Amino acid sequence: MERTLIIVKPDGVQRGLTGEIIRRLETPGLRIVGMKFMQVSRELAAEHYKEHVGRPFYPGLLDYITSTPVVVMALEGPRAVDIARAVIGKTDPLDATPGTIRSDLALMKGRNLVHGSDSAGSAERELALWFRPEELISWQRDSERWLVE
Ligand code: IDP
Ligand code: MG
Protein backbone atom coordinates (compact mmCIF):
# COMPACT_ATOMS: atom_id res chain seq x y z
CA MET A 1 0.00 0.00 0.00
CA GLU A 2 1.15 3.51 -0.82
CA ARG A 3 -0.16 7.02 -0.15
CA THR A 4 -0.13 10.05 -2.44
CA LEU A 5 -0.99 13.74 -2.07
CA ILE A 6 -3.66 15.17 -4.36
CA ILE A 7 -4.67 18.83 -4.61
CA VAL A 8 -7.76 20.02 -6.46
CA LYS A 9 -6.27 23.38 -7.46
CA PRO A 10 -8.21 26.68 -7.35
CA ASP A 11 -9.44 26.34 -10.96
CA GLY A 12 -10.89 22.90 -10.13
CA VAL A 13 -12.76 24.28 -7.12
CA GLN A 14 -13.86 27.44 -8.98
CA ARG A 15 -15.16 25.43 -11.94
CA GLY A 16 -17.16 23.08 -9.71
CA LEU A 17 -15.01 20.09 -10.71
CA THR A 18 -14.05 18.95 -7.21
CA GLY A 19 -16.54 16.09 -7.25
CA GLU A 20 -15.63 15.06 -10.80
CA ILE A 21 -11.91 14.98 -9.93
CA ILE A 22 -12.48 12.98 -6.73
CA ARG A 23 -14.74 10.59 -8.66
CA ARG A 24 -12.07 9.92 -11.28
CA LEU A 25 -9.47 9.15 -8.63
CA GLU A 26 -11.73 7.23 -6.24
CA THR A 27 -13.51 5.03 -8.79
CA PRO A 28 -10.43 2.99 -9.82
CA GLY A 29 -10.07 2.03 -6.16
CA LEU A 30 -7.93 4.64 -4.44
CA ARG A 31 -9.20 5.22 -0.91
CA ILE A 32 -9.46 8.62 0.81
CA VAL A 33 -7.45 8.65 4.04
CA GLY A 34 -7.36 12.44 4.52
CA MET A 35 -9.15 15.45 3.07
CA LYS A 36 -9.54 19.16 3.76
CA PHE A 37 -10.71 22.41 2.19
CA MET A 38 -8.24 25.22 2.74
CA GLN A 39 -6.75 28.51 1.63
CA VAL A 40 -3.06 27.93 0.86
CA SER A 41 -0.53 30.33 2.40
CA ARG A 42 2.33 31.73 0.33
CA GLU A 43 4.76 29.94 2.69
CA LEU A 44 3.16 26.52 2.20
CA ALA A 45 2.93 27.03 -1.58
CA ALA A 46 6.60 28.02 -1.76
CA GLU A 47 7.66 24.97 0.26
CA HIS A 48 5.46 22.63 -1.80
CA TYR A 49 6.78 23.94 -5.13
CA LYS A 50 10.38 24.64 -4.03
CA GLU A 51 11.83 22.43 -6.81
CA HIS A 52 10.51 25.03 -9.30
CA VAL A 53 12.15 28.12 -7.74
CA GLY A 54 13.73 30.18 -10.53
CA ARG A 55 11.55 28.81 -13.34
CA PRO A 56 9.76 31.52 -15.38
CA PHE A 57 6.33 30.18 -14.37
CA TYR A 58 7.14 30.03 -10.62
CA PRO A 59 5.72 33.41 -9.48
CA GLY A 60 2.53 32.79 -11.49
CA LEU A 61 2.31 29.29 -10.03
CA LEU A 62 2.39 30.66 -6.46
CA ASP A 63 -0.24 33.31 -7.35
CA TYR A 64 -2.44 30.61 -8.87
CA ILE A 65 -2.24 28.07 -6.04
CA THR A 66 -2.80 30.71 -3.33
CA SER A 67 -5.55 32.60 -5.19
CA THR A 68 -8.68 30.89 -3.81
CA PRO A 69 -9.29 27.69 -1.77
CA VAL A 70 -8.20 24.18 -2.71
CA VAL A 71 -9.22 20.68 -1.68
CA VAL A 72 -6.29 18.59 -0.47
CA MET A 73 -6.46 14.81 -0.22
CA ALA A 74 -4.37 11.85 0.81
CA LEU A 75 -5.26 8.77 -1.23
CA GLU A 76 -4.14 5.25 -0.48
CA GLY A 77 -3.86 2.11 -2.58
CA PRO A 78 -1.41 -0.21 -4.30
CA ARG A 79 0.90 1.95 -6.49
CA ALA A 80 -1.23 4.98 -5.52
CA VAL A 81 1.37 7.52 -6.72
CA ASP A 82 1.60 6.17 -10.27
CA ILE A 83 -2.09 5.27 -10.52
CA ALA A 84 -3.08 8.84 -9.56
CA ARG A 85 -0.56 10.33 -12.03
CA ALA A 86 -2.00 8.08 -14.77
CA VAL A 87 -5.54 9.27 -14.01
CA ILE A 88 -4.39 12.93 -13.88
CA GLY A 89 -2.36 12.90 -17.13
CA LYS A 90 0.69 14.83 -18.32
CA THR A 91 1.39 18.40 -17.10
CA ASP A 92 0.34 20.00 -20.41
CA PRO A 93 -3.25 18.99 -21.25
CA LEU A 94 -2.22 18.89 -24.91
CA ASP A 95 0.24 16.06 -24.16
CA ALA A 96 -2.11 14.26 -21.76
CA THR A 97 -3.80 11.08 -22.96
CA PRO A 98 -7.52 11.41 -23.73
CA GLY A 99 -9.49 10.05 -20.80
CA THR A 100 -7.21 11.67 -18.24
CA ILE A 101 -8.40 14.57 -16.09
CA ARG A 102 -6.10 17.13 -17.69
CA SER A 103 -6.82 16.03 -21.27
CA ASP A 104 -10.57 15.95 -20.79
CA LEU A 105 -11.06 19.00 -18.59
CA ALA A 106 -8.15 21.46 -18.97
CA LEU A 107 -6.56 23.66 -21.64
CA MET A 108 -3.12 24.69 -20.42
CA LYS A 109 -0.27 23.91 -18.03
CA GLY A 110 -0.93 26.97 -15.88
CA ARG A 111 -4.55 25.88 -15.25
CA ASN A 112 -4.27 22.12 -15.10
CA LEU A 113 -6.74 21.51 -12.25
CA VAL A 114 -4.98 19.00 -10.06
CA HIS A 115 -1.70 18.10 -8.39
CA GLY A 116 -0.50 14.56 -7.73
CA SER A 117 2.81 13.59 -6.10
CA ASP A 118 5.33 12.39 -8.70
CA SER A 119 7.18 9.71 -6.68
CA ALA A 120 6.97 7.83 -3.39
CA GLY A 121 9.61 10.17 -1.96
CA SER A 122 7.71 13.31 -3.02
CA ALA A 123 4.50 11.83 -1.63
CA GLU A 124 6.09 11.30 1.76
CA ARG A 125 7.49 14.85 1.83
CA GLU A 126 4.25 16.44 0.61
CA LEU A 127 1.95 14.45 2.92
CA ALA A 128 4.02 15.61 5.90
CA LEU A 129 3.77 19.19 4.63
CA TRP A 130 -0.01 19.27 4.15
CA PHE A 131 -1.30 16.95 6.89
CA ARG A 132 -0.63 16.46 10.55
CA PRO A 133 -0.25 12.74 11.37
CA GLU A 134 -3.61 12.62 13.20
CA GLU A 135 -5.41 14.01 10.13
CA LEU A 136 -4.58 10.83 8.18
CA ILE A 137 -6.88 7.99 9.11
CA SER A 138 -6.15 4.31 8.46
CA TRP A 139 -9.32 2.38 7.77
CA GLN A 140 -10.41 -0.69 5.85
CA ARG A 141 -13.02 -0.75 3.14
CA ASP A 142 -15.27 -3.79 2.89
CA SER A 143 -14.94 -3.85 -0.92
CA GLU A 144 -11.14 -4.14 -0.71
CA ARG A 145 -10.98 -7.81 -1.75
CA TRP A 146 -12.78 -6.91 -5.00
CA LEU A 147 -10.14 -4.30 -5.83
CA VAL A 148 -6.89 -5.82 -4.56
CA GLU A 149 -5.94 -9.43 -5.27
P1 IDP B 1 3.14 18.24 -12.55
O1 IDP B 1 2.06 19.00 -11.81
O2 IDP B 1 2.58 17.49 -13.73
O3 IDP B 1 4.00 17.38 -11.65
P2 IDP B 1 5.44 20.05 -12.71
O4 IDP B 1 6.40 20.08 -13.84
O5 IDP B 1 5.89 19.48 -11.41
O6 IDP B 1 4.10 19.34 -13.22
O7 IDP B 1 4.96 21.56 -12.46
C1 IDP B 1 4.17 21.87 -11.34
C2 IDP B 1 3.04 22.76 -11.77
O8 IDP B 1 3.57 23.99 -12.23
C3 IDP B 1 2.20 22.24 -12.93
O9 IDP B 1 1.19 21.32 -12.54
C4 IDP B 1 1.60 23.52 -13.44
O10 IDP B 1 0.50 23.96 -12.65
C5 IDP B 1 2.75 24.51 -13.27
N1 IDP B 1 3.55 24.62 -14.48
C6 IDP B 1 4.53 23.78 -14.91
N2 IDP B 1 5.06 24.20 -16.07
C7 IDP B 1 4.39 25.34 -16.38
C8 IDP B 1 4.47 26.26 -17.48
O11 IDP B 1 5.26 26.12 -18.41
N3 IDP B 1 3.60 27.32 -17.46
C9 IDP B 1 2.70 27.51 -16.45
N4 IDP B 1 2.60 26.68 -15.41
C10 IDP B 1 3.43 25.60 -15.37
MG1 MG C 1 5.36 17.90 -10.18
mmCIF file with all atom_site columns, N, CA, C and O in Angstrom, residues 117-140:
data_model
loop_
_atom_site.group_PDB
_atom_site.id
_atom_site.type_symbol
_atom_site.label_atom_id
_atom_site.label_alt_id
_atom_site.label_comp_id
_atom_site.label_asym_id
_atom_site.label_entity_id
_atom_site.label_seq_id
_atom_site.pdbx_PDB_ins_code
_atom_site.Cartn_x
_atom_site.Cartn_y
_atom_site.Cartn_z
_atom_site.occupancy
_atom_site.B_iso_or_equiv
_atom_site.pdbx_formal_charge
_atom_site.auth_seq_id
_atom_site.auth_comp_id
_atom_site.auth_asym_id
_atom_site.auth_atom_id
_atom_site.pdbx_PDB_model_num
ATOM 1  N N  . SER A 1 117 ? 1.381   13.836 -6.384 1.00 0.00 ? 117 SER A N  1
ATOM 2  C CA . SER A 1 117 ? 2.810   13.588 -6.104 1.00 0.00 ? 117 SER A CA 1
ATOM 3  C C  . SER A 1 117 ? 3.430   12.771 -7.233 1.00 0.00 ? 117 SER A C  1
ATOM 4  O O  . SER A 1 117 ? 2.777   11.889 -7.794 1.00 0.00 ? 117 SER A O  1
ATOM 5  N N  . ASP A 1 118 ? 4.724   13.060 -7.537 1.00 0.00 ? 118 ASP A N  1
ATOM 6  C CA . ASP A 1 118 ? 5.335   12.391 -8.698 1.00 0.00 ? 118 ASP A CA 1
ATOM 7  C C  . ASP A 1 118 ? 6.197   11.170 -8.361 1.00 0.00 ? 118 ASP A C  1
ATOM 8  O O  . ASP A 1 118 ? 6.712   10.516 -9.261 1.00 0.00 ? 118 ASP A O  1
ATOM 9  N N  . SER A 1 119 ? 6.399   10.894 -7.076 1.00 0.00 ? 119 SER A N  1
ATOM 10 C CA . SER A 1 119 ? 7.177   9.706  -6.677 1.00 0.00 ? 119 SER A CA 1
ATOM 11 C C  . SER A 1 119 ? 6.828   9.386  -5.228 1.00 0.00 ? 119 SER A C  1
ATOM 12 O O  . SER A 1 119 ? 6.232   10.221 -4.525 1.00 0.00 ? 119 SER A O  1
ATOM 13 N N  . ALA A 1 120 ? 7.241   8.217  -4.782 1.00 0.00 ? 120 ALA A N  1
ATOM 14 C CA . ALA A 1 120 ? 6.970   7.832  -3.392 1.00 0.00 ? 120 ALA A CA 1
ATOM 15 C C  . ALA A 1 120 ? 7.666   8.799  -2.433 1.00 0.00 ? 120 ALA A C  1
ATOM 16 O O  . ALA A 1 120 ? 7.099   9.188  -1.404 1.00 0.00 ? 120 ALA A O  1
ATOM 17 N N  . GLY A 1 121 ? 8.862   9.231  -2.800 1.00 0.00 ? 121 GLY A N  1
ATOM 18 C CA . GLY A 1 121 ? 9.607   10.172 -1.962 1.00 0.00 ? 121 GLY A CA 1
ATOM 19 C C  . GLY A 1 121 ? 8.911   11.519 -1.871 1.00 0.00 ? 121 GLY A C  1
ATOM 20 O O  . GLY A 1 121 ? 8.781   12.101 -0.785 1.00 0.00 ? 121 GLY A O  1
ATOM 21 N N  . SER A 1 122 ? 8.449   12.047 -3.022 1.00 0.00 ? 122 SER A N  1
ATOM 22 C CA . SER A 1 122 ? 7.705   13.313 -3.020 1.00 0.00 ? 122 SER A CA 1
ATOM 23 C C  . SER A 1 122 ? 6.430   13.173 -2.211 1.00 0.00 ? 122 SER A C  1
ATOM 24 O O  . SER A 1 122 ? 6.039   14.089 -1.482 1.00 0.00 ? 122 SER A O  1
ATOM 25 N N  . ALA A 1 123 ? 5.763   12.050 -2.353 1.00 0.00 ? 123 ALA A N  1
ATOM 26 C CA . ALA A 1 123 ? 4.499   11.834 -1.635 1.00 0.00 ? 123 ALA A CA 1
ATOM 27 C C  . ALA A 1 123 ? 4.726   11.921 -0.129 1.00 0.00 ? 123 ALA A C  1
ATOM 28 O O  . ALA A 1 123 ? 3.972   12.587 0.586  1.00 0.00 ? 123 ALA A O  1
ATOM 29 N N  . GLU A 1 124 ? 5.797   11.294 0.326  1.00 0.00 ? 124 GLU A N  1
ATOM 30 C CA . GLU A 1 124 ? 6.095   11.304 1.759  1.00 0.00 ? 124 GLU A CA 1
ATOM 31 C C  . GLU A 1 124 ? 6.362   12.736 2.245  1.00 0.00 ? 124 GLU A C  1
ATOM 32 O O  . GLU A 1 124 ? 5.823   13.176 3.263  1.00 0.00 ? 124 GLU A O  1
ATOM 33 N N  . ARG A 1 125 ? 7.165   13.458 1.480  1.00 0.00 ? 125 ARG A N  1
ATOM 34 C CA . ARG A 1 125 ? 7.492   14.851 1.832  1.00 0.00 ? 125 ARG A CA 1
ATOM 35 C C  . ARG A 1 125 ? 6.235   15.727 1.827  1.00 0.00 ? 125 ARG A C  1
ATOM 36 O O  . ARG A 1 125 ? 5.966   16.487 2.753  1.00 0.00 ? 125 ARG A O  1
ATOM 37 N N  . GLU A 1 126 ? 5.425   15.586 0.773  1.00 0.00 ? 126 GLU A N  1
ATOM 38 C CA . GLU A 1 126 ? 4.246   16.437 0.608  1.00 0.00 ? 126 GLU A CA 1
ATOM 39 C C  . GLU A 1 126 ? 3.161   16.100 1.630  1.00 0.00 ? 126 GLU A C  1
ATOM 40 O O  . GLU A 1 126 ? 2.506   16.997 2.166  1.00 0.00 ? 126 GLU A O  1
ATOM 41 N N  . LEU A 1 127 ? 2.967   14.825 1.921  1.00 0.00 ? 127 LEU A N  1
ATOM 42 C CA . LEU A 1 127 ? 1.947   14.448 2.925  1.00 0.00 ? 127 LEU A CA 1
ATOM 43 C C  . LEU A 1 127 ? 2.296   15.045 4.282  1.00 0.00 ? 127 LEU A C  1
ATOM 44 O O  . LEU A 1 127 ? 1.418   15.554 4.991  1.00 0.00 ? 127 LEU A O  1
ATOM 45 N N  . ALA A 1 128 ? 3.582   15.050 4.615  1.00 0.00 ? 128 ALA A N  1
ATOM 46 C CA . ALA A 1 128 ? 4.023   15.609 5.905  1.00 0.00 ? 128 ALA A CA 1
ATOM 47 C C  . ALA A 1 128 ? 3.846   17.127 5.937  1.00 0.00 ? 128 ALA A C  1
ATOM 48 O O  . ALA A 1 128 ? 3.631   17.713 6.994  1.00 0.00 ? 128 ALA A O  1
ATOM 49 N N  . LEU A 1 129 ? 3.909   17.733 4.753  1.00 0.00 ? 129 LEU A N  1
ATOM 50 C CA . LEU A 1 129 ? 3.768   19.186 4.635  1.00 0.00 ? 129 LEU A CA 1
ATOM 51 C C  . LEU A 1 129 ? 2.310   19.629 4.787  1.00 0.00 ? 129 LEU A C  1
ATOM 52 O O  . LEU A 1 129 ? 2.005   20.648 5.401  1.00 0.00 ? 129 LEU A O  1
ATOM 53 N N  . TRP A 1 130 ? 1.393   18.855 4.236  1.00 0.00 ? 130 TRP A N  1
ATOM 54 C CA . TRP A 1 130 ? -0.013  19.273 4.149  1.00 0.00 ? 130 TRP A CA 1
ATOM 55 C C  . TRP A 1 130 ? -0.896  18.697 5.251  1.00 0.00 ? 130 TRP A C  1
ATOM 56 O O  . TRP A 1 130 ? -1.977  19.221 5.508  1.00 0.00 ? 130 TRP A O  1
ATOM 57 N N  . PHE A 1 131 ? -0.472  17.607 5.863  1.00 0.00 ? 131 PHE A N  1
ATOM 58 C CA . PHE A 1 131 ? -1.302  16.951 6.885  1.00 0.00 ? 131 PHE A CA 1
ATOM 59 C C  . PHE A 1 131 ? -0.513  16.701 8.157  1.00 0.00 ? 131 PHE A C  1
ATOM 60 O O  . PHE A 1 131 ? 0.645   16.280 8.102  1.00 0.00 ? 131 PHE A O  1
ATOM 61 N N  . ARG A 1 132 ? -1.188  16.926 9.291  1.00 0.00 ? 132 ARG A N  1
ATOM 62 C CA . ARG A 1 132 ? -0.625  16.458 10.555 1.00 0.00 ? 132 ARG A CA 1
ATOM 63 C C  . ARG A 1 132 ? -0.909  14.963 10.641 1.00 0.00 ? 132 ARG A C  1
ATOM 64 O O  . ARG A 1 132 ? -1.909  14.493 10.069 1.00 0.00 ? 132 ARG A O  1
ATOM 65 N N  . PRO A 1 133 ? -0.075  14.194 11.346 1.00 0.00 ? 133 PRO A N  1
ATOM 66 C CA . PRO A 1 133 ? -0.253  12.739 11.368 1.00 0.00 ? 133 PRO A CA 1
ATOM 67 C C  . PRO A 1 133 ? -1.675  12.319 11.759 1.00 0.00 ? 133 PRO A C  1
ATOM 68 O O  . PRO A 1 133 ? -2.237  11.393 11.169 1.00 0.00 ? 133 PRO A O  1
ATOM 69 N N  . GLU A 1 134 ? -2.272  13.021 12.727 1.00 0.00 ? 134 GLU A N  1
ATOM 70 C CA . GLU A 1 134 ? -3.607  12.622 13.203 1.00 0.00 ? 134 GLU A CA 1
ATOM 71 C C  . GLU A 1 134 ? -4.719  12.942 12.200 1.00 0.00 ? 134 GLU A C  1
ATOM 72 O O  . GLU A 1 134 ? -5.856  12.497 12.366 1.00 0.00 ? 134 GLU A O  1
ATOM 73 N N  . GLU A 1 135 ? -4.406  13.712 11.156 1.00 0.00 ? 135 GLU A N  1
ATOM 74 C CA . GLU A 1 135 ? -5.412  14.008 10.128 1.00 0.00 ? 135 GLU A CA 1
ATOM 75 C C  . GLU A 1 135 ? -5.492  12.899 9.074  1.00 0.00 ? 135 GLU A C  1
ATOM 76 O O  . GLU A 1 135 ? -6.373  12.924 8.221  1.00 0.00 ? 135 GLU A O  1
ATOM 77 N N  . LEU A 1 136 ? -4.558  11.964 9.114  1.00 0.00 ? 136 LEU A N  1
ATOM 78 C CA . LEU A 1 136 ? -4.581  10.832 8.183  1.00 0.00 ? 136 LEU A CA 1
ATOM 79 C C  . LEU A 1 136 ? -5.113  9.613  8.936  1.00 0.00 ? 136 LEU A C  1
ATOM 80 O O  . LEU A 1 136 ? -4.579  9.242  9.982  1.00 0.00 ? 136 LEU A O  1
ATOM 81 N N  . ILE A 1 137 ? -6.165  9.041  8.385  1.00 0.00 ? 137 ILE A N  1
ATOM 82 C CA . ILE A 1 137 ? -6.878  7.988  9.112  1.00 0.00 ? 137 ILE A CA 1
ATOM 83 C C  . ILE A 1 137 ? -6.757  6.654  8.376  1.00 0.00 ? 137 ILE A C  1
ATOM 84 O O  . ILE A 1 137 ? -7.158  6.544  7.214  1.00 0.00 ? 137 ILE A O  1
ATOM 85 N N  . SER A 1 138 ? -6.219  5.657  9.045  1.00 0.00 ? 138 SER A N  1
ATOM 86 C CA . SER A 1 138 ? -6.148  4.314  8.464  1.00 0.00 ? 138 SER A CA 1
ATOM 87 C C  . SER A 1 138 ? -7.482  3.625  8.684  1.00 0.00 ? 138 SER A C  1
ATOM 88 O O  . SER A 1 138 ? -7.982  3.598  9.803  1.00 0.00 ? 138 SER A O  1
ATOM 89 N N  . TRP A 1 139 ? -8.056  3.107  7.632  1.00 0.00 ? 139 TRP A N  1
ATOM 90 C CA . TRP A 1 139 ? -9.320  2.382  7.769  1.00 0.00 ? 139 TRP A CA 1
ATOM 91 C C  . TRP A 1 139 ? -9.408  1.337  6.662  1.00 0.00 ? 139 TRP A C  1
ATOM 92 O O  . TRP A 1 139 ? -8.693  1.420  5.665  1.00 0.00 ? 139 TRP A O  1
ATOM 93 N N  . GLN A 1 140 ? -10.256 0.366  6.843  1.00 0.00 ? 140 GLN A N  1
ATOM 94 C CA . GLN A 1 140 ? -10.414 -0.692 5.847  1.00 0.00 ? 140 GLN A CA 1
ATOM 95 C C  . GLN A 1 140 ? -11.761 -0.563 5.178  1.00 0.00 ? 140 GLN A C  1
ATOM 96 O O  . GLN A 1 140 ? -12.762 -0.227 5.807  1.00 0.00 ? 140 GLN A O  1
#
